[in-house]
Short mmCIF file of C-alpha atoms and ligand atoms in Angstrom, two decimals:
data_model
loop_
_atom_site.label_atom_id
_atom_site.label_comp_id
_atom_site.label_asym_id
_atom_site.label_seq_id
_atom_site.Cartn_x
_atom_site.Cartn_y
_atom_site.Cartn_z
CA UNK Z 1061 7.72 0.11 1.66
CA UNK Z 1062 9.73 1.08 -1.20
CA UNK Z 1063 13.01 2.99 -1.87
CA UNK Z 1064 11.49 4.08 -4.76
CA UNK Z 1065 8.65 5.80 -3.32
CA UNK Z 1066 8.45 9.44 -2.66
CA UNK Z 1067 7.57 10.51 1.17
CA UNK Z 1068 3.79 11.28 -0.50
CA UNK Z 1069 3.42 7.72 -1.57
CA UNK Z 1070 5.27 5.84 1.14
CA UNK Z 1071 2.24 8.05 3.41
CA UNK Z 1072 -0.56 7.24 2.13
CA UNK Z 1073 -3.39 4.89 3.21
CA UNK Z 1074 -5.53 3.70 0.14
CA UNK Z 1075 -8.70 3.23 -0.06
CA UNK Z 1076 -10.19 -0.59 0.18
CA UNK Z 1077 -12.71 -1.20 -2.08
CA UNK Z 1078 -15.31 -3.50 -2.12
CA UNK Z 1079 -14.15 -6.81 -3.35
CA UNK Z 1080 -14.57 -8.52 -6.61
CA UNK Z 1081 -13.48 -12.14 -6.76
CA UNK Z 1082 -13.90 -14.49 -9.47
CA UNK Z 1083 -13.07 -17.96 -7.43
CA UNK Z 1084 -16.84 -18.44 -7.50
CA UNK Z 1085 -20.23 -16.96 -8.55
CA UNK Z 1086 -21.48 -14.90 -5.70
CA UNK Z 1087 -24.62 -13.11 -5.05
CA UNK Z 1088 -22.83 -9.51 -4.92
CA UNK Z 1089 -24.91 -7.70 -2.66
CA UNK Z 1090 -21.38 -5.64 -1.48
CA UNK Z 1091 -20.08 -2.77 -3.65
CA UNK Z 1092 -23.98 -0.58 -4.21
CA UNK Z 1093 -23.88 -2.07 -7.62
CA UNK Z 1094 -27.21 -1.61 -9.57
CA UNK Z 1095 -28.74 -5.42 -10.22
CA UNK Z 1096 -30.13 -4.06 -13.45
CA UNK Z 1097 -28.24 -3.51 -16.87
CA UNK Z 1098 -27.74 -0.08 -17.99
CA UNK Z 1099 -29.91 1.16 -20.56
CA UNK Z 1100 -30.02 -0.43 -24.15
CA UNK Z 1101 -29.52 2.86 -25.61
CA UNK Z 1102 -26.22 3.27 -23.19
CA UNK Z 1103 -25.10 0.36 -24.91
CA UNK Z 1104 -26.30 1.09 -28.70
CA UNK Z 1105 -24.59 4.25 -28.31
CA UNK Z 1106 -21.38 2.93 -27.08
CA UNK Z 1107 -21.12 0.68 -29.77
CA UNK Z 1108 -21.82 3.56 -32.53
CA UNK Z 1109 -18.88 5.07 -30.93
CA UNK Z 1110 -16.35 2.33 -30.99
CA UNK Z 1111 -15.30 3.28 -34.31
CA UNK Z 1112 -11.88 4.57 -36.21
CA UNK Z 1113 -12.58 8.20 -34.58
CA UNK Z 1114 -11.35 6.79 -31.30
CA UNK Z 1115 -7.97 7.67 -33.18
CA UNK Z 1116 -8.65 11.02 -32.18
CA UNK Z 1117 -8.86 13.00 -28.46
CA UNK Z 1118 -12.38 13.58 -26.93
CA UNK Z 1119 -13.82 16.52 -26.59
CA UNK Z 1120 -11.04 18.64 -23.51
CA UNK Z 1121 -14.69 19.79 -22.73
CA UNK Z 1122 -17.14 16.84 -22.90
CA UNK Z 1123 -19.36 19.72 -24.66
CA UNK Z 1124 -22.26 17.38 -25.25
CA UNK Z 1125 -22.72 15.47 -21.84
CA UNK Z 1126 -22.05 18.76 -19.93
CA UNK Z 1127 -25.05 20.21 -22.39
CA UNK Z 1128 -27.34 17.71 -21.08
CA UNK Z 1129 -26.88 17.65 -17.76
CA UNK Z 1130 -27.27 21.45 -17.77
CA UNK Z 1131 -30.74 20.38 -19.90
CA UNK Z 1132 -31.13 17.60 -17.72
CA UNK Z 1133 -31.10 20.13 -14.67
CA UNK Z 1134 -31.90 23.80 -15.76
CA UNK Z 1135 -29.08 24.74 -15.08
CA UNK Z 1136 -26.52 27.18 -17.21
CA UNK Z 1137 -23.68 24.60 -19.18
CA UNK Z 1138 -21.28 26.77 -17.61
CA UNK Z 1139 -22.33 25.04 -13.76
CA UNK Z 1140 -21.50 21.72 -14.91
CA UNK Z 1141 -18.10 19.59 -14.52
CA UNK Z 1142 -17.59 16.34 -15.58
CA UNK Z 1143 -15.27 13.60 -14.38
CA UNK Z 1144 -13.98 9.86 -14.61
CA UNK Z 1145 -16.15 8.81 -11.93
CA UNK Z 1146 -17.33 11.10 -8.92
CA UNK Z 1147 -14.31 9.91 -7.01
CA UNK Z 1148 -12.00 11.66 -9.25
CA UNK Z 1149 -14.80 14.76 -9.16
CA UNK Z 1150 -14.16 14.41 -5.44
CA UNK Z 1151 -10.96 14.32 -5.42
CA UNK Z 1152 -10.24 17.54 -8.11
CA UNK Z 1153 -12.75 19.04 -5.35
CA UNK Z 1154 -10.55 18.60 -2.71
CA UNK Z 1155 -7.77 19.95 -4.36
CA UNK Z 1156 -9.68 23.10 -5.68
CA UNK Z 1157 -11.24 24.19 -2.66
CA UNK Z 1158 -10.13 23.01 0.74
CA UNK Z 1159 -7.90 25.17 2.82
CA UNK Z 1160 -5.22 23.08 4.42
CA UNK Z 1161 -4.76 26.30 7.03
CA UNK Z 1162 -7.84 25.00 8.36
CA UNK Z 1163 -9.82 21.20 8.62
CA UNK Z 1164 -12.03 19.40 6.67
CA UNK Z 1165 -15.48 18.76 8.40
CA UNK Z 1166 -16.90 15.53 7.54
CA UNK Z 1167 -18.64 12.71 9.71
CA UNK Z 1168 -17.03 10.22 12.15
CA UNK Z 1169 -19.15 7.38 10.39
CA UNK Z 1170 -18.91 8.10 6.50
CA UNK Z 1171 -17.55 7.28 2.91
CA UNK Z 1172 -14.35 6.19 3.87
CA UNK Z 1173 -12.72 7.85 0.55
CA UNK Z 1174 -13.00 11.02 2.47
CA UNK Z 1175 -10.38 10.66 4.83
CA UNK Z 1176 -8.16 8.95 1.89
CA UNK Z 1177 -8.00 12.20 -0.13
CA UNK Z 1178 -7.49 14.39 3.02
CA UNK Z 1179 -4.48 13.35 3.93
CA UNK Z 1180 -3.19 12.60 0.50
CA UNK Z 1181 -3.36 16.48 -0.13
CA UNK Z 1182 -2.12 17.41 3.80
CA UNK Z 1183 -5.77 18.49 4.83
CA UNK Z 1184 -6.61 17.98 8.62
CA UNK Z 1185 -10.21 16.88 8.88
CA UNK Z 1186 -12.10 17.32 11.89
CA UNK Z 1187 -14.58 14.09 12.37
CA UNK Z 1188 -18.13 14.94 13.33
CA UNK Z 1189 -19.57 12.51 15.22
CA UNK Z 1190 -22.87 11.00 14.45
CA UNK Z 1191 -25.54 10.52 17.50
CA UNK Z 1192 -26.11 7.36 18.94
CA UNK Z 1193 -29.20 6.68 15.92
CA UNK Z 1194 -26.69 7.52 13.26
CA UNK Z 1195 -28.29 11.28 12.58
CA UNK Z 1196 -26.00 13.83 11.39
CA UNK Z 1197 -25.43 16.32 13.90
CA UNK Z 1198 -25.75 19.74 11.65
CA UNK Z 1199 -25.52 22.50 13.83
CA UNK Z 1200 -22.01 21.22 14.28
CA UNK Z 1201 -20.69 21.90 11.12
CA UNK Z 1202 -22.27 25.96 11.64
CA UNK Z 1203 -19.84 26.37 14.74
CA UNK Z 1204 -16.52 24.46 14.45
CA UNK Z 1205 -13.94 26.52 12.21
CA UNK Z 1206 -13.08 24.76 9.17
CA UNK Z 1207 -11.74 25.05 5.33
CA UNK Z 1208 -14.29 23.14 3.81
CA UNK Z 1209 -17.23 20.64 4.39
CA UNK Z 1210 -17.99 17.15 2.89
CA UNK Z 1211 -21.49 14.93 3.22
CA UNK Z 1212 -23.02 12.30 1.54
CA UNK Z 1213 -27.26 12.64 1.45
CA UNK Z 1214 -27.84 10.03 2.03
CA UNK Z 1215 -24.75 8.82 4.14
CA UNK Z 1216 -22.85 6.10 3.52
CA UNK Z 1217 -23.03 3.51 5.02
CA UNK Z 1218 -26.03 4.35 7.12
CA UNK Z 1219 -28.22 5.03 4.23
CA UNK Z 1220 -29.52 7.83 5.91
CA UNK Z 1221 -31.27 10.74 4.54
CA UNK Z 1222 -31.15 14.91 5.95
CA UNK Z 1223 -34.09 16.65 4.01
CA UNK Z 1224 -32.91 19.02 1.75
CA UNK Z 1225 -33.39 22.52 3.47
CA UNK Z 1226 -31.86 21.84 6.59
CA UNK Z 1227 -28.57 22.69 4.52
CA UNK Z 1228 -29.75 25.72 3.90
CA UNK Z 1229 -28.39 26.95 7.67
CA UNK Z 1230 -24.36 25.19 7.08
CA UNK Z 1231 -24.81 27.23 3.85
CA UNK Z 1232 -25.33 30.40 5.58
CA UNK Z 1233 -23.22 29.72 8.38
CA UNK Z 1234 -19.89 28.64 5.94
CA UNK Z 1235 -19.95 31.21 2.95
CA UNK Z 1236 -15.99 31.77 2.67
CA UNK Z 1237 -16.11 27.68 2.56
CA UNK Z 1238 -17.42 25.50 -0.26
CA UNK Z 1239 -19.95 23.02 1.53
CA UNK Z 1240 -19.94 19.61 -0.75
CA UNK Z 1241 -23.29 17.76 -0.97
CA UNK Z 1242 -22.27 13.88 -2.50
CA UNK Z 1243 -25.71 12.79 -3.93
CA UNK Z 1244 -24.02 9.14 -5.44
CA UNK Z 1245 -27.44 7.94 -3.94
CA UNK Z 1246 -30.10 10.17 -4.19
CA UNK Z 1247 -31.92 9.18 -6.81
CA UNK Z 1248 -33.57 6.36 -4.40
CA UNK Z 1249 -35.81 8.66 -2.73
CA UNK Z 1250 -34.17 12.01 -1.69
CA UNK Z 1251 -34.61 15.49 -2.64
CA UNK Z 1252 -30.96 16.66 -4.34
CA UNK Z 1253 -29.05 20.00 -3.61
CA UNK Z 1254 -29.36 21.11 -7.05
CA UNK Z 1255 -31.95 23.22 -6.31
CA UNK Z 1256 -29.73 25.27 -3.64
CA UNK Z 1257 -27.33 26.10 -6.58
CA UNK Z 1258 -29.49 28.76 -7.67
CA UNK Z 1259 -29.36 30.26 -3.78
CA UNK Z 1260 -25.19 29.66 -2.94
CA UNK Z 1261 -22.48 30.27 -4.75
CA UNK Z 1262 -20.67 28.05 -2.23
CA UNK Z 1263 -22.64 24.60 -2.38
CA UNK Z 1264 -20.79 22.08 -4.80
CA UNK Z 1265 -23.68 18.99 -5.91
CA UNK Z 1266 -21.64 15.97 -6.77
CA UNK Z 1267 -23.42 13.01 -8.41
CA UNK Z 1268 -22.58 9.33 -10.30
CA UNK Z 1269 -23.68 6.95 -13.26
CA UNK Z 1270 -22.25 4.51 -10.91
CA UNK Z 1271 -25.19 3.21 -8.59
CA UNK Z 1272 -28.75 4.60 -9.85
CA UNK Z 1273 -28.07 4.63 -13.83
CA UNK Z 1274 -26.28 0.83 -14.07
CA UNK Z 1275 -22.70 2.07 -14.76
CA UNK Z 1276 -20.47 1.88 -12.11
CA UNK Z 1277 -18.09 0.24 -15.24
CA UNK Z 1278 -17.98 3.52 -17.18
CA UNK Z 1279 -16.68 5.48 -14.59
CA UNK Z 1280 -18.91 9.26 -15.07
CA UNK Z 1281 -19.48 11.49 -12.33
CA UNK Z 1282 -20.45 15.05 -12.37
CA UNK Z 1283 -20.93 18.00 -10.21
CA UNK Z 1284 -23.29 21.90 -10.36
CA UNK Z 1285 -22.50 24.47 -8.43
CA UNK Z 1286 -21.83 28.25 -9.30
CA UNK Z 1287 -19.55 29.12 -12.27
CA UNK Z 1288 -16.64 30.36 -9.82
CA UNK Z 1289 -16.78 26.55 -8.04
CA UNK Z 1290 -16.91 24.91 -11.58
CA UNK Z 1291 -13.93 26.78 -12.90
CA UNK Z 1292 -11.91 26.09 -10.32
CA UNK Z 1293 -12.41 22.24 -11.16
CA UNK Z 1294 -11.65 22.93 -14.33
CA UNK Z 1295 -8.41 25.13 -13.36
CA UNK Z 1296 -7.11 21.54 -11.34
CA UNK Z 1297 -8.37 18.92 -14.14
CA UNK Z 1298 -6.67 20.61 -16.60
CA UNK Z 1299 -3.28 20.53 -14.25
CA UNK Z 1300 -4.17 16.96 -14.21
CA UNK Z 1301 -6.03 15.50 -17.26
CA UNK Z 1302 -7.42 17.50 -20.20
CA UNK Z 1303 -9.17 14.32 -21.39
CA UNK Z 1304 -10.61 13.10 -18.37
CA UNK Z 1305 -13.74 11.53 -20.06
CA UNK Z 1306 -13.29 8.99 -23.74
CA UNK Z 1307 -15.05 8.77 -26.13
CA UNK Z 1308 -17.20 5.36 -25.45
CA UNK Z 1309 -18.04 7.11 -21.64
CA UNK Z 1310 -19.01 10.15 -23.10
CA UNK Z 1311 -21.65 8.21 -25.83
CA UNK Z 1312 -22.98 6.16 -23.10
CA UNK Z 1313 -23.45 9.27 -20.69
CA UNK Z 1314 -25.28 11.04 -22.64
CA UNK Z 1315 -27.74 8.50 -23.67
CA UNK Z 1316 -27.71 7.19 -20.18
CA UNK Z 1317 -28.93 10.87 -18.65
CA UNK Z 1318 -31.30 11.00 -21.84
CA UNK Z 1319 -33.53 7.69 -21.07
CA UNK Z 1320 -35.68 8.84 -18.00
CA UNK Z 1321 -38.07 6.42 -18.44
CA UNK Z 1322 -35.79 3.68 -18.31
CA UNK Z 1323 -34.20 4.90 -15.11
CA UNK Z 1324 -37.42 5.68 -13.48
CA UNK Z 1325 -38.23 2.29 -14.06
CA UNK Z 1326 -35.29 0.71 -12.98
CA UNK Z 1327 -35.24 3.04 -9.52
CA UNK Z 1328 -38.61 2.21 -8.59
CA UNK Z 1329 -37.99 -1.10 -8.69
CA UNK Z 1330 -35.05 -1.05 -6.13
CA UNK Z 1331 -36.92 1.14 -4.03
CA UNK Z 1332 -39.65 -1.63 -3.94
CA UNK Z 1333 -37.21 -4.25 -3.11
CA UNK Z 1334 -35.22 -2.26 -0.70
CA UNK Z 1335 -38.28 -1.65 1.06
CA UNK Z 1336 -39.68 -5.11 1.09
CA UNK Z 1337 -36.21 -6.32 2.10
CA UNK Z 1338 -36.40 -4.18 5.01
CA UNK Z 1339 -39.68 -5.23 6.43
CA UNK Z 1340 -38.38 -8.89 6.41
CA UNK Z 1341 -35.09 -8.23 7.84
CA UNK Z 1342 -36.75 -6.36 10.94
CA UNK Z 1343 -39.44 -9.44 10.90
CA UNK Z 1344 -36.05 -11.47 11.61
CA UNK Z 1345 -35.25 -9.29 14.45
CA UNK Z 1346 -32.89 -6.97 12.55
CA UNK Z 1347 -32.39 -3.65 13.46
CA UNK Z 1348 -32.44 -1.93 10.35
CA UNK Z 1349 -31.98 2.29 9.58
CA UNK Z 1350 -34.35 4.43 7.42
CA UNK Z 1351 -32.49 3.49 4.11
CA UNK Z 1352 -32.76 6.36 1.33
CA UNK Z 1353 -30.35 4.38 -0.61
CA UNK Z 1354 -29.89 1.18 -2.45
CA UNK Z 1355 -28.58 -0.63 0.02
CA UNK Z 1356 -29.42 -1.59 4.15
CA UNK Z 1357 -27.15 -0.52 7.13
CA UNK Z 1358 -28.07 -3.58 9.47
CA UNK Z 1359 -27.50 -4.92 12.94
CA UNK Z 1360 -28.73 -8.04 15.05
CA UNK Z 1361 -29.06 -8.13 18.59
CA UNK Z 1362 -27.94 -11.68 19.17
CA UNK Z 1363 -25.63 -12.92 16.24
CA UNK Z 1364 -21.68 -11.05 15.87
CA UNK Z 1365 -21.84 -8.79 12.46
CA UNK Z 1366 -18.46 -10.67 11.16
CA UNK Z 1367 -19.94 -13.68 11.69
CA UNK Z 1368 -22.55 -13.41 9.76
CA UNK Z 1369 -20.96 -12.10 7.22
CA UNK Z 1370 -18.68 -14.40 7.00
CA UNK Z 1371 -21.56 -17.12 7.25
CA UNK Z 1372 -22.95 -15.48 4.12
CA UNK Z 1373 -19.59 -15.30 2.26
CA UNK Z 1374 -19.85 -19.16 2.80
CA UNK Z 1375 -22.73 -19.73 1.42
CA UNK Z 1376 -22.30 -17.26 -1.51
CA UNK Z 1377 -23.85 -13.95 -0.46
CA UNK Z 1378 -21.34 -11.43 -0.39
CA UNK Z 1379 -22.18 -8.01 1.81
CA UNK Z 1380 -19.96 -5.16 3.17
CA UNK Z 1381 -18.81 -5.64 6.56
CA UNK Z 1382 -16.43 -2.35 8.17
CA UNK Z 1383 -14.19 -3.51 11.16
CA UNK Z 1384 -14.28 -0.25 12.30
CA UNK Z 1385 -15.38 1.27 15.65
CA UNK Z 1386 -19.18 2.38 16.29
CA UNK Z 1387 -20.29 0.20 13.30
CA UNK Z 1388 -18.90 -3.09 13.99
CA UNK Z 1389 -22.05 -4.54 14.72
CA UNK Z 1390 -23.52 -3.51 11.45
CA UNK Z 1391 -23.56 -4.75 8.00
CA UNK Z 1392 -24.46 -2.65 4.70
CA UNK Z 1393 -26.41 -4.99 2.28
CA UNK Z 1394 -26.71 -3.42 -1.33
CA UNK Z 1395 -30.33 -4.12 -3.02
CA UNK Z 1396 -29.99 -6.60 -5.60
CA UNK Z 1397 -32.82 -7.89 -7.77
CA UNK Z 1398 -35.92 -9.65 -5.73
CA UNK Z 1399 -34.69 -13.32 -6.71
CA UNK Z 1400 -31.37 -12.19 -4.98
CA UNK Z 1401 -33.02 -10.85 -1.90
CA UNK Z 1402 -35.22 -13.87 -1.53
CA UNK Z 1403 -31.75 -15.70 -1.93
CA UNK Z 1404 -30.07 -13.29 0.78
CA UNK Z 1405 -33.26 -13.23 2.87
CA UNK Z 1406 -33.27 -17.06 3.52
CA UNK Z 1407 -29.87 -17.29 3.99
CA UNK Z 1408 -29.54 -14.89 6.66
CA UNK Z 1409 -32.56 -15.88 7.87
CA UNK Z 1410 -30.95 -19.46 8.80
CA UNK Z 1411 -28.11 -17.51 10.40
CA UNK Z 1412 -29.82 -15.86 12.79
CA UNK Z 1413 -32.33 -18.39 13.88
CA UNK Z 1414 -32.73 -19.01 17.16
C1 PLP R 970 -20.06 5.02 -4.87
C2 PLP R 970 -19.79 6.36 -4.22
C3 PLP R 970 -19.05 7.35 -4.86
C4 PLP R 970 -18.22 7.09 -6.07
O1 PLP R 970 -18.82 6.80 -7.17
P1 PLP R 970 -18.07 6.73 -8.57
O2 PLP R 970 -18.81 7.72 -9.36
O3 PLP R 970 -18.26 5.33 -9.01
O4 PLP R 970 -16.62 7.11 -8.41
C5 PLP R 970 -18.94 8.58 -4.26
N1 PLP R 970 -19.48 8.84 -3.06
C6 PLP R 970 -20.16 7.90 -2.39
C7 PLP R 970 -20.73 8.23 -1.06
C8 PLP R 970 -20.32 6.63 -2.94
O5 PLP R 970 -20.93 5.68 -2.26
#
């Protein structure tokens, strides 16, 4: 506590992220990183842009990148905002659409960021609780009275998946509220939102670089959703930050969203080892959810979540571990590369042994 700080920051509650320590080489299997490097063309194109134009503003606009994502998903140019990572996309959301008269919806168990920006601008949110196997109850979020809905698909940290129609009905059921879908990891094997854009004016689709193109260090996020929901993003970012996006992001987002075959490749190959991973970790007795994402919500019957990840902090494996009621048992693994996992795999695997 400061005497310096105003009542707004002496308030809030920050988010935690992941760590990052440099005391040692660890096997970061913690913060949903990818384990492969971006593109070579991200990085040819970043470099072509670190040049004596960086003397100059970027774009207020980021014209080209918002072109090809609109290319990228047929949509119009004019349904597509751009941000400095999905967080701050999320958080200009927040501020554009939410009705503090009434609560924010989201999930008991969820991405903790949620909560953060609620009560940084005053919102109450109303937790939905999850069923006992982690499933988000919808129907809830059709019934309880609220100024505006938040979900992950998947969820984080359960990994878990709703198929993409059954939003169709909280659609319906909310259409004075702006429902927000936050896709950071569908790419691993879900169907996105996008397509509902074309159906309601009210659904927001909010998506990263960060986990399934390699670039959680450039820091793009993006979100489609009707023209009236995009301007009013743009109405707060430009309260905020006209030049949300430089120049060397902007270069390596567009060639990022331009090499498909590169991130095809890359995905398929986490998919592979997230599913491999799984069948192991359940072969050690783990109970493990229907992951969708890069990364493992786990549990073990006999061995104390903290402990083991504390075991595996020892020993150099680094996971996510949230002291937090109704998951304290589990532990959410991100997929790194199959050397890594094989790494992880027999580490844990001396852990839990009998
Ligand atoms: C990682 C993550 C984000 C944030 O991603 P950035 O684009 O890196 O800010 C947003 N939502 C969820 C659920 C995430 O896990």
């Amino acid at each position: 506590m400061s005497k310096f700080w105003s009542p707004l920051a002496a308030s809030l509650v920050p988010y935690v992220p992941g760590e990052q320590p440099k005391d040692k080489q660890y096997i970061k299997l913690n913060t949903n990183e990818n384990p492969y490097p971006p593109s070579p063309k991200v990085i040819e194109a970043i470099q072509a842009a670190a040049n004596e134009d960086l003397r100059l503003y970027p774009d207020p606009t980021s014209g080209a990148l918002v072109q090809s994502l609109a290319s990228y998903f047929k949509v119009s140019p004019s349904q597509v905002f751009v941000g400095n990572g999905s967080d701050e996309v999320l958080a200009f959301a927040f501020a554009a659409f939410f009705d503090p008269a009434k609560p924010v919806l989201f999930a008991d168990i969820t991405y903790s960021f949620y909560k953060v920006y609620a009560e940084f601008y005053g919102l109450q949110a109303d937790l939905i609780p999850l069923d006992e196997q982690f499933r988000m109850p919808l129907e809830q979020f059709n019934t309880r009275e609220n100024g505006g809905i938040v979900i992950p698909n998947p969820n984080a940290p359960t990994a878990m998946l709703v198929p993409v129609d059954e939003f169709r009905s909280i659609l319906e059921h909310n259409r004075d509220q702006v429902v927000i879908i936050d896709e950071a990891y569908i790419d691993f094997g879900g169907e996105s939102a996008v397509k509902l854009v074309a159906d309601y004016p009210n659904v927001l689709v909010i998506q990263t670089l960060s986990k399934s193109r390699s670039l959680a260090g450039l820091r793009v996020g993006w979100a489609i959703g009707s023209e009236e929901l995009i301007d009013g993003l743009n109405r707060v970012k430009n309260s905020f930050n006209s030049y949300t996006l430089d120049r060397l992001a902007l270069a390596g987002a567009v060639a990022a969203i331009e090499d498909e075959d590169y991130f095809q490749e890359i995905t398929v190959k986490v998919n592979q080892t997230r599913d491999q991973t799984a069948v192991r970790l359940r072969e050690l007795g783990f109970v493990v959810t229907d992951s969708t994402a890069n990364f493992l919500f786990i549990s073990h019957p006999d061995q104390a979540a903290e402990h083991i990840f504390q075991k595996l902090r020892e020993q150099g494996v680094l996971v996510r571990y949230f002291k937090q009621p109704r998951i304290e048992h589990y532990l959410r693994v991100s997929i790194g590369t199959d050397e890594e996992m094989d790494v992880f795999l027999n580490v844990i695997a001396d852990i839990v042994k009998p």
